[in-house]
PDB file of C-alpha atoms in Angstrom:
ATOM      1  CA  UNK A   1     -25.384 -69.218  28.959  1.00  0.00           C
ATOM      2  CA  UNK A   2     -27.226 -67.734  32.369  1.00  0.00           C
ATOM      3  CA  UNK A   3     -29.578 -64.679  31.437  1.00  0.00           C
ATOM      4  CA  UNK A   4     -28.685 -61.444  33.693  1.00  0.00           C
ATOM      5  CA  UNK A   5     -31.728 -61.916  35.059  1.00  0.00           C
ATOM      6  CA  UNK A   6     -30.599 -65.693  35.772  1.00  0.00           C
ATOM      7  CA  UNK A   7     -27.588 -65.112  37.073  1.00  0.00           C
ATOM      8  CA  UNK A   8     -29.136 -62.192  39.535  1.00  0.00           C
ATOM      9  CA  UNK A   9     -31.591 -64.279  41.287  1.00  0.00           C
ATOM     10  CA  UNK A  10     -28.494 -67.336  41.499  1.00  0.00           C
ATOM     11  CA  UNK A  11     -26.413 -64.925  43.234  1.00  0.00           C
ATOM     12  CA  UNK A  12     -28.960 -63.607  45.485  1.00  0.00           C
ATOM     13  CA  UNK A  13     -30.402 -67.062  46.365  1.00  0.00           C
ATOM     14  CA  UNK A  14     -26.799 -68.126  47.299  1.00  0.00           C
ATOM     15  CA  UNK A  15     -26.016 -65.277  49.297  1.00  0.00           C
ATOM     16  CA  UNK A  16     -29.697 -65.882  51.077  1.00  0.00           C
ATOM     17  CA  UNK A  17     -27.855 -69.191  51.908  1.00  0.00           C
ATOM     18  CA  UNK A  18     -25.818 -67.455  54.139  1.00  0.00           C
ATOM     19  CA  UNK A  19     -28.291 -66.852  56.528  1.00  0.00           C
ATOM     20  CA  UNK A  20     -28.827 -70.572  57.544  1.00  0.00           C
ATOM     21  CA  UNK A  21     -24.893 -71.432  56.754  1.00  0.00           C
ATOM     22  CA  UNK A  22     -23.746 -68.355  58.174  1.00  0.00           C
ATOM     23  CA  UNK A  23     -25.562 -67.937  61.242  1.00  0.00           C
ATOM     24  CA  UNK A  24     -25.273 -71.755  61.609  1.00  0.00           C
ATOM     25  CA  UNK A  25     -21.403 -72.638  61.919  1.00  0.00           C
ATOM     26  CA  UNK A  26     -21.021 -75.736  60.354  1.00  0.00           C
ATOM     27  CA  UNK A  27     -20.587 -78.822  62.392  1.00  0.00           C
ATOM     28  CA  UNK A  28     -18.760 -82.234  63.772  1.00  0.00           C
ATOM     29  CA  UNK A  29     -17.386 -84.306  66.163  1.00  0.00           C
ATOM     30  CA  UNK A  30     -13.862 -84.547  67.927  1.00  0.00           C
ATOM     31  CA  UNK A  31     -12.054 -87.149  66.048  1.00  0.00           C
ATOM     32  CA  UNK A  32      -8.889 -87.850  67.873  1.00  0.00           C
ATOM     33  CA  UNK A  33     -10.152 -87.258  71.724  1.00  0.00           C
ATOM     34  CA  UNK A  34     -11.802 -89.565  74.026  1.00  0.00           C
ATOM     35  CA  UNK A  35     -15.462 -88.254  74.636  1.00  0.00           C
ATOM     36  CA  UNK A  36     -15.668 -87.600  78.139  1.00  0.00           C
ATOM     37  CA  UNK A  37     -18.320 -89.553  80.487  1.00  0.00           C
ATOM     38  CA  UNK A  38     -21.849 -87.941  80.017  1.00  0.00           C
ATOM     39  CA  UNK A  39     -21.797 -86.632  83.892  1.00  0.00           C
ATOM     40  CA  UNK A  40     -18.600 -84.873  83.562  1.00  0.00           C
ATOM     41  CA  UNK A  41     -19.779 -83.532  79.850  1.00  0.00           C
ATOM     42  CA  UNK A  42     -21.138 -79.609  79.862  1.00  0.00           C
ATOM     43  CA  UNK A  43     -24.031 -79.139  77.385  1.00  0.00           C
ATOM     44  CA  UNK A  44     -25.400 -76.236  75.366  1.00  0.00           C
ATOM     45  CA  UNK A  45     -28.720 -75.101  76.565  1.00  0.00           C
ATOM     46  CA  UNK A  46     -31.521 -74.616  74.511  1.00  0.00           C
ATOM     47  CA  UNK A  47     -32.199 -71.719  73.202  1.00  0.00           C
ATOM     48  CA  UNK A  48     -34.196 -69.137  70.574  1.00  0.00           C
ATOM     49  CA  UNK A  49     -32.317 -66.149  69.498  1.00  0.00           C
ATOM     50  CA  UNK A  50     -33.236 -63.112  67.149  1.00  0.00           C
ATOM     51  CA  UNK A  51     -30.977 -61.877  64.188  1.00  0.00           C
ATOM     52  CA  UNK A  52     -30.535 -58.859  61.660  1.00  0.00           C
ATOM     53  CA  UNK A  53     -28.501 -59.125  58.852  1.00  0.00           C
ATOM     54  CA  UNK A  54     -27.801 -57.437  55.820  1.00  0.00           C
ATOM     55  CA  UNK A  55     -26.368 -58.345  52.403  1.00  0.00           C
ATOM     56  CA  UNK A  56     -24.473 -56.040  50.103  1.00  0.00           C
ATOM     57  CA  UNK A  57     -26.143 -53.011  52.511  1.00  0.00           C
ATOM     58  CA  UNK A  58     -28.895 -53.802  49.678  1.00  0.00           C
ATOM     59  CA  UNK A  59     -31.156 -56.501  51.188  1.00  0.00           C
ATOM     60  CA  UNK A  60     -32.205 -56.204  54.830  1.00  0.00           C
ATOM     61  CA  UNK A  61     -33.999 -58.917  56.821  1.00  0.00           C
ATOM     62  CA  UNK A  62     -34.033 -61.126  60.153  1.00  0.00           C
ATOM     63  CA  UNK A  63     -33.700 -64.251  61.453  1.00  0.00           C
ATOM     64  CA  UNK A  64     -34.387 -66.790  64.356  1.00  0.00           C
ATOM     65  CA  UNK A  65     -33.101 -69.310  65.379  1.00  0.00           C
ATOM     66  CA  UNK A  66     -34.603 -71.631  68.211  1.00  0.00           C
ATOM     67  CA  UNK A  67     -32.772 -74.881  69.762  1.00  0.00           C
ATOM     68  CA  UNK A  68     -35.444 -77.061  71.615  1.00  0.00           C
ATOM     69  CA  UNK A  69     -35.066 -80.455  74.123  1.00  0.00           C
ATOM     70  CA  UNK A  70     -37.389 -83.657  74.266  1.00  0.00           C
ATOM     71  CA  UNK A  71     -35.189 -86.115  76.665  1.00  0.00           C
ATOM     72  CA  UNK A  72     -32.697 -86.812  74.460  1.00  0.00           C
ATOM     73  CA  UNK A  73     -33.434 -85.674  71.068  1.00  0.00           C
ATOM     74  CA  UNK A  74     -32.934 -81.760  69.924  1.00  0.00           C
ATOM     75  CA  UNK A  75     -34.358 -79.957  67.388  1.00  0.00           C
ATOM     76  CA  UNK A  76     -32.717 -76.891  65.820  1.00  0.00           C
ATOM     77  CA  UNK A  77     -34.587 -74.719  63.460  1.00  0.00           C
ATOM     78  CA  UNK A  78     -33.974 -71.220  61.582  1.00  0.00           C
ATOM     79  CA  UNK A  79     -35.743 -69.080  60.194  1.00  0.00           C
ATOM     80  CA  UNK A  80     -34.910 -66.044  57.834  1.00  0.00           C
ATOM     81  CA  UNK A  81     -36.681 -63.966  55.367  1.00  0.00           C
ATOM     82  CA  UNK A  82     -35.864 -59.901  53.156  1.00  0.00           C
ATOM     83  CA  UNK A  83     -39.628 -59.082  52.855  1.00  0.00           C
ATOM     84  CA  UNK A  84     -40.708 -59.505  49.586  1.00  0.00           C
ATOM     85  CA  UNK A  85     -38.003 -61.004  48.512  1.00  0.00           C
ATOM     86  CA  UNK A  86     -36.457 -64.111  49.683  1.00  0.00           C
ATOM     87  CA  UNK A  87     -36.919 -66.749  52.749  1.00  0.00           C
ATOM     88  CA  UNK A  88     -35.149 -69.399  53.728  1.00  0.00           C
ATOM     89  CA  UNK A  89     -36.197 -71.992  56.457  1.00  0.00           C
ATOM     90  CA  UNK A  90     -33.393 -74.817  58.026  1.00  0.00           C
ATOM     91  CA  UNK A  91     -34.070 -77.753  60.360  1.00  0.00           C
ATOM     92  CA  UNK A  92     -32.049 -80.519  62.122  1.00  0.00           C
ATOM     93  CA  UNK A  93     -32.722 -82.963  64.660  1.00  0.00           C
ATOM     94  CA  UNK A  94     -29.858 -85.033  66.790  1.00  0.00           C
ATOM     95  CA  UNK A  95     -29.602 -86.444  69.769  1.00  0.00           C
ATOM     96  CA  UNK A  96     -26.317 -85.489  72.310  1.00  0.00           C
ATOM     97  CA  UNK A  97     -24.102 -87.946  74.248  1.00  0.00           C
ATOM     98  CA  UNK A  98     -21.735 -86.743  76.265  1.00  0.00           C
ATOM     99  CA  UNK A  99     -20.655 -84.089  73.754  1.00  0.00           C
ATOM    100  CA  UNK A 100     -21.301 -85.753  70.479  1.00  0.00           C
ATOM    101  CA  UNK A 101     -23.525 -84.911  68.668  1.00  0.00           C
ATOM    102  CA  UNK A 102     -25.590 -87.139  66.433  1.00  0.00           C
ATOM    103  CA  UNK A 103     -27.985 -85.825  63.410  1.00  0.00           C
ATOM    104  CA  UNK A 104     -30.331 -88.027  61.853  1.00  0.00           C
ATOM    105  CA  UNK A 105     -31.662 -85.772  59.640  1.00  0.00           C
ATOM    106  CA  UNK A 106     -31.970 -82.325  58.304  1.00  0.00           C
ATOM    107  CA  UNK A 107     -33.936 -80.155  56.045  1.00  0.00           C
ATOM    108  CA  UNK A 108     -33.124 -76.213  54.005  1.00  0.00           C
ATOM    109  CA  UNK A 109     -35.597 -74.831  52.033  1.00  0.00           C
ATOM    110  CA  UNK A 110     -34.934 -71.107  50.189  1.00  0.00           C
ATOM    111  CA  UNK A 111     -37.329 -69.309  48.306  1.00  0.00           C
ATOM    112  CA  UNK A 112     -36.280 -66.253  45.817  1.00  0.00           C
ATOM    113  CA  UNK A 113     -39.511 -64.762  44.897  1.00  0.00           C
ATOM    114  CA  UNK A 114     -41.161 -67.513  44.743  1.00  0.00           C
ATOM    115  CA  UNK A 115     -39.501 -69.951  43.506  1.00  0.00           C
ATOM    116  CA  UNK A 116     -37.088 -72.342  45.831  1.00  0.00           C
ATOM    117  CA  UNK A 117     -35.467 -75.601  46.452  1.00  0.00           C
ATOM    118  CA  UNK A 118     -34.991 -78.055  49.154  1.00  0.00           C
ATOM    119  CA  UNK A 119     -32.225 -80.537  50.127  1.00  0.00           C
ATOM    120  CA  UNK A 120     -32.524 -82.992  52.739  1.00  0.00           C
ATOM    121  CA  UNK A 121     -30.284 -85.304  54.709  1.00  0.00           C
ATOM    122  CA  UNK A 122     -31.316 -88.452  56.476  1.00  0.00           C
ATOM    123  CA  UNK A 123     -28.367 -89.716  58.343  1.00  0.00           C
ATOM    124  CA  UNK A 124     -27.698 -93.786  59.091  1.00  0.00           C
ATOM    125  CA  UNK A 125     -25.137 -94.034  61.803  1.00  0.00           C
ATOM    126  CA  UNK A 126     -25.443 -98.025  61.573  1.00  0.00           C
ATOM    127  CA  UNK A 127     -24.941 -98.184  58.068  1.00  0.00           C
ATOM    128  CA  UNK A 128     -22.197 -94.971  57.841  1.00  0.00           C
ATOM    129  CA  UNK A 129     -24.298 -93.716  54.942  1.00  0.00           C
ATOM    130  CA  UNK A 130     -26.022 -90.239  54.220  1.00  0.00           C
ATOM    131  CA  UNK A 131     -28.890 -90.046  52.185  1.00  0.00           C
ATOM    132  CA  UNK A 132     -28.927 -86.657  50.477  1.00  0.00           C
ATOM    133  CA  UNK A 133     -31.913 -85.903  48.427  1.00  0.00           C
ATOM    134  CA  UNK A 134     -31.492 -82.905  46.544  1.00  0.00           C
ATOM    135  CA  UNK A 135     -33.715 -81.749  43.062  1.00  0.00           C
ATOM    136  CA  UNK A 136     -35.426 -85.113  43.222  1.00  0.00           C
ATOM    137  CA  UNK A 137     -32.149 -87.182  43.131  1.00  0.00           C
ATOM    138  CA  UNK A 138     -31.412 -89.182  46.102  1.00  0.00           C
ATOM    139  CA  UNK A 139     -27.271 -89.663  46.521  1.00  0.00           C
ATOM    140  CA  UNK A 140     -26.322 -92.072  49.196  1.00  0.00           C
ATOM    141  CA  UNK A 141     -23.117 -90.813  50.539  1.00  0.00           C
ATOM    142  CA  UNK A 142     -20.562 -92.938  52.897  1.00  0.00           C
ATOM    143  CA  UNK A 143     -19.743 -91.505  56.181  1.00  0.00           C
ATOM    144  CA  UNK A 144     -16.220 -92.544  56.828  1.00  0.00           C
ATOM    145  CA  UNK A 145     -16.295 -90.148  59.766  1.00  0.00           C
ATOM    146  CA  UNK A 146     -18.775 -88.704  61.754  1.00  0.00           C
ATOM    147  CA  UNK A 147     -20.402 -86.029  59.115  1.00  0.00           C
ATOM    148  CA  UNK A 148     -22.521 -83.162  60.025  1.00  0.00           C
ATOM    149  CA  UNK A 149     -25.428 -81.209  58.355  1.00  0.00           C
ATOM    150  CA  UNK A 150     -24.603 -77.109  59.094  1.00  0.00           C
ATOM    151  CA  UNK A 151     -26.623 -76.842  62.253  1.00  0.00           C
ATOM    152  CA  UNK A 152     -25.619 -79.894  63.826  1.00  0.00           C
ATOM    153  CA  UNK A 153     -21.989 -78.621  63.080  1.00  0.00           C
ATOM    154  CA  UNK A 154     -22.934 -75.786  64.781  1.00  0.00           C
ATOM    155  CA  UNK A 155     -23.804 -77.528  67.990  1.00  0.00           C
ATOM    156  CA  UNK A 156     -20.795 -79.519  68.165  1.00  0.00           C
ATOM    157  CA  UNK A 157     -18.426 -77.130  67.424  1.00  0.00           C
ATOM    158  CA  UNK A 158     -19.933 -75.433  70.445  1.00  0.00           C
ATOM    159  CA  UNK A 159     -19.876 -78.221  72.846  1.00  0.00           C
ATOM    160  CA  UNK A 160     -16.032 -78.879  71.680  1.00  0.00           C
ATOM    161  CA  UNK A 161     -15.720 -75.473  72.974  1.00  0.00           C
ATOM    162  CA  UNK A 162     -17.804 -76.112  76.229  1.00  0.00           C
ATOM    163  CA  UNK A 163     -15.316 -79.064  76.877  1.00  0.00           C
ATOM    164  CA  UNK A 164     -11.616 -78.074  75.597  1.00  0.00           C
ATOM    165  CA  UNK A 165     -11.880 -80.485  72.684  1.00  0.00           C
ATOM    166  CA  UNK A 166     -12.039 -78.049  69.696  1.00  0.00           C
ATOM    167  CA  UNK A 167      -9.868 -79.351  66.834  1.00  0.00           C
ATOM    168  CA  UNK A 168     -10.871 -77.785  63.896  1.00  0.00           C
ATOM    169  CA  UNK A 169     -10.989 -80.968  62.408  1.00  0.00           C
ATOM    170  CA  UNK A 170     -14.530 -81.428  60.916  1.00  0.00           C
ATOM    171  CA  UNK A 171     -16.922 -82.794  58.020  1.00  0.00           C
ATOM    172  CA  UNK A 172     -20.351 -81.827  56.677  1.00  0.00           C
ATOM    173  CA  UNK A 173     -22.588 -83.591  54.831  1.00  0.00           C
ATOM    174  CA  UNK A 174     -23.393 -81.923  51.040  1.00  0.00           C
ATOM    175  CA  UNK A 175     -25.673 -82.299  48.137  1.00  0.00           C
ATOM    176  CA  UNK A 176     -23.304 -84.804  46.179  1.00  0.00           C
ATOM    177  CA  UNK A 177     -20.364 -85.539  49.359  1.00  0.00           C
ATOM    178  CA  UNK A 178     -18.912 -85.461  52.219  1.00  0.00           C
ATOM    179  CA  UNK A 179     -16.555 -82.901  52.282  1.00  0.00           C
ATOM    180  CA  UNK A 180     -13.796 -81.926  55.108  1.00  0.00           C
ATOM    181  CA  UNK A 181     -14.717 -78.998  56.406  1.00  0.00           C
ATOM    182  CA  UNK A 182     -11.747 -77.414  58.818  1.00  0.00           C
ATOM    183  CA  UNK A 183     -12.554 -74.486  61.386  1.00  0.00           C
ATOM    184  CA  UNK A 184      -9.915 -72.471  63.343  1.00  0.00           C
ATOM    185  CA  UNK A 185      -9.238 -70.039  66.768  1.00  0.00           C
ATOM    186  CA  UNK A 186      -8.495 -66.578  66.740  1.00  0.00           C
ATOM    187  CA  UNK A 187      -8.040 -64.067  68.974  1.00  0.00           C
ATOM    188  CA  UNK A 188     -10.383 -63.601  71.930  1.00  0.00           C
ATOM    189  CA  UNK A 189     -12.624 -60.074  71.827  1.00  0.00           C
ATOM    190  CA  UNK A 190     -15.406 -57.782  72.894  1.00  0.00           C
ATOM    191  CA  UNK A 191     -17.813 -56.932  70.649  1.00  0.00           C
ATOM    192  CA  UNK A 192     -21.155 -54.558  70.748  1.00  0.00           C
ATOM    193  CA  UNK A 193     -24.272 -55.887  69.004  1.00  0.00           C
ATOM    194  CA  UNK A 194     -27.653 -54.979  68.801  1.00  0.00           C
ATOM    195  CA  UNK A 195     -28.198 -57.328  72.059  1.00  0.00           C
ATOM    196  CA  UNK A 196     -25.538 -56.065  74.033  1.00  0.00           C
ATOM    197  CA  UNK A 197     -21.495 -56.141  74.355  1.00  0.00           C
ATOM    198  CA  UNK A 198     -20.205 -59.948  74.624  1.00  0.00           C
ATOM    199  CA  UNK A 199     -16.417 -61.223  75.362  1.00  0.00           C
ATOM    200  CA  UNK A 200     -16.218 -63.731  72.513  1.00  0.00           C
ATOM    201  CA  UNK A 201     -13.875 -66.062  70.916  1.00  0.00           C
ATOM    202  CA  UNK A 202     -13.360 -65.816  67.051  1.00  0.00           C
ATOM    203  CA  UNK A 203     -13.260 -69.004  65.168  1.00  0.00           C
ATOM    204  CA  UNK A 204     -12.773 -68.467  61.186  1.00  0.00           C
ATOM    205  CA  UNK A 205     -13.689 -71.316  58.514  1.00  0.00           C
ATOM    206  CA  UNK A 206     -10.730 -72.312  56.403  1.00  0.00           C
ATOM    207  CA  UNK A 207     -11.495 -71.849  52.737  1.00  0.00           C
ATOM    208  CA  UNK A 208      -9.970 -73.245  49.725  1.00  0.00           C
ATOM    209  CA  UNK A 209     -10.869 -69.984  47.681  1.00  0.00           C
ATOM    210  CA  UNK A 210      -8.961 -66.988  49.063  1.00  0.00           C
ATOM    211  CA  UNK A 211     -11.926 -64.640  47.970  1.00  0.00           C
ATOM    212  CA  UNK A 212     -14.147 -66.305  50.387  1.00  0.00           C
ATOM    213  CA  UNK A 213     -14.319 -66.064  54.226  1.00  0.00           C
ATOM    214  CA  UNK A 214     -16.701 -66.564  56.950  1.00  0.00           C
ATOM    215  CA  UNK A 215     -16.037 -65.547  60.685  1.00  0.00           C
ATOM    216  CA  UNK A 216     -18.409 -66.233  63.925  1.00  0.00           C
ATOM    217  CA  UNK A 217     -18.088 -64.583  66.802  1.00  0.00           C
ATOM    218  CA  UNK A 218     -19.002 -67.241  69.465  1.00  0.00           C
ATOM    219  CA  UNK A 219     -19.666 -66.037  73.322  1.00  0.00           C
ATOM    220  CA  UNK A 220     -18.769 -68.089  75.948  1.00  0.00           C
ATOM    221  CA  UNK A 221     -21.462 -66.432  78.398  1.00  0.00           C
ATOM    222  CA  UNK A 222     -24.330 -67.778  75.452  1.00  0.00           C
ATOM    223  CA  UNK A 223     -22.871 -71.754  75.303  1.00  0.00           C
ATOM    224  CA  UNK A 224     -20.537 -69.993  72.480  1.00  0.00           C
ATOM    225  CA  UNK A 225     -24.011 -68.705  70.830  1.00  0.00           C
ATOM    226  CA  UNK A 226     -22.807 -66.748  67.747  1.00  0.00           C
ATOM    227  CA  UNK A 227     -23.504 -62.799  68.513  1.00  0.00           C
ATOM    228  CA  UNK A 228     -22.051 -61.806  65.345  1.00  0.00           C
ATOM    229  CA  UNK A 229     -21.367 -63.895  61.598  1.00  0.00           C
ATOM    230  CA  UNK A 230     -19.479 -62.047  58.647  1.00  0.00           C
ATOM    231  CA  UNK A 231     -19.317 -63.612  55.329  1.00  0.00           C
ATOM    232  CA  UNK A 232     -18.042 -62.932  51.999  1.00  0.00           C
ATOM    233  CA  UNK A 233     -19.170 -65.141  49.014  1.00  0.00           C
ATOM    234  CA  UNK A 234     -19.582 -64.641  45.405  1.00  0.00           C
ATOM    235  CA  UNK A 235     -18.988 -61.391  45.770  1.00  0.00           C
ATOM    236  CA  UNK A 236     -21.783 -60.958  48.226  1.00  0.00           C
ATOM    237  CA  UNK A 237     -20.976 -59.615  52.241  1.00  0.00           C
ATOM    238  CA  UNK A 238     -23.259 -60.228  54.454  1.00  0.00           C
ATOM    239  CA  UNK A 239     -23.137 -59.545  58.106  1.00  0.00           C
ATOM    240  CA  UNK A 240     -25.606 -60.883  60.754  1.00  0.00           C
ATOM    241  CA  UNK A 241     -25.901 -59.463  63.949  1.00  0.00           C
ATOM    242  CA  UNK A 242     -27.335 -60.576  67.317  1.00  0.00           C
ATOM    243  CA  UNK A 243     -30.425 -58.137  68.132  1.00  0.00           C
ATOM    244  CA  UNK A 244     -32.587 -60.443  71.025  1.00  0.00           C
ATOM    245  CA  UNK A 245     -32.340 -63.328  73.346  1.00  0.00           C
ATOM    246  CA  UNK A 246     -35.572 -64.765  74.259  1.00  0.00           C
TER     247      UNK A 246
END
């Protein structure tokens, strides 16, 4: 049985975890359209963004995140930290066609005074396998459908939303599967941030586990950049807010 202690620093690394999943979106690819020819496609822009967010009104940090171009590979990285307390660091790298998205791999690292964990994902579109190496145990997971690490979800749900061909219909890649991962619309609204007020469209993630929920705030103006993420899980709210573009 966990120690207090134990079970603190488990709750707070998980609801660090929000920071990358949270101000990520999670990802995929439109499974029942026809991708559209890559000159008629429209394409996020890269990108580097500053965040604040808070957790439980207790811990206070920020967060950037930074999407980057090299011809046709992109690189997405985050990076969050509560001083003195916890960081957590999140790469992926994928290449775009058209509006699909393609990782090949991806890395999250957190760190709870101290003391962290990594998981990786190297993805084989040839072979429709992920290799997920988590804890020093390497799973190779099939990809019946195109599967997503969180910030390559991110991107594609946003270029489904740059081209009309949001479904909801998604899957990310985990430590020990592939699990569906669906996504839904909601109303249209203006919101004020630290960086400004945005028109934005809502999109919620569909949880199994009524006490969860996560909402973005995506705005169209930004390549449906999220201005605004609130979560609830284990307990733990945390809300992230846009403060910077750079």
């Amino acid at each position: 049985m966990k120690s207090n202690t134990a079970k603190t620093q488990h709750q707070e690394q998980k609801a660090l975890s929000i920071l990358t999943t949270g101000a990520s979106i999670a990802a995929l690819g439109a499974l029942s359209m026809t991708a559209p020819t890559l000159a008629s496609a429209k394409a996020v822009q890269p990108s580097s963004a500053d965040y604040s967010f808070t957790i439980e009104d207790k811990y206070k940090g920020s967060a950037n995140r930074s999407l980057t171009k090299s011809g046709n590979n992109w690189k997405y990285d985050v990076k969050a930290r509560v001083a003195g307390v916890a960081t957590a660091s999140q790469s992926s790298v994928f290449t775009l066609n058209g509006d699909n998205v393609s990782p090949t791999q991806a890395s999250t690292t957190y760190k709870l005074l101290g003391v962290g964990r990594t998981h990786n994902l190297n993805f084989n579109a040839g072979k429709k396998q992920v290799a997920s190496t988590y804890k020093g145990k390497t799973l190779k997971l099939n990809m019946a459908q195109q599967a997503f690490d969180d910030l390559s979800l991110e991107v594609q749900i946003r270029q489904d939303l740059l081209n009309g061909k949001f479904t909801g219909n998604y899957y990310m890649a985990k430590h020990d599967k592939i699990e569906k991962t669906p996504f839904r619309k909601s109303a249209n609204t203006k919101i004020t941030v630290p960086a400004g007020t945005f028109d934005t469209v809502r999109v919620d993630r569909v949880h199994d586990d009524d006490s969860r929920s996560t909402s973005f705030w995506l705005a169209p103006s930004l390549d449906y950049l999220p201005v605004k993420v609130s979560q609830i899980n284990d307990g733990k709210k945390m809300d992230l807010e846009l403060t910077k573009l750079n």
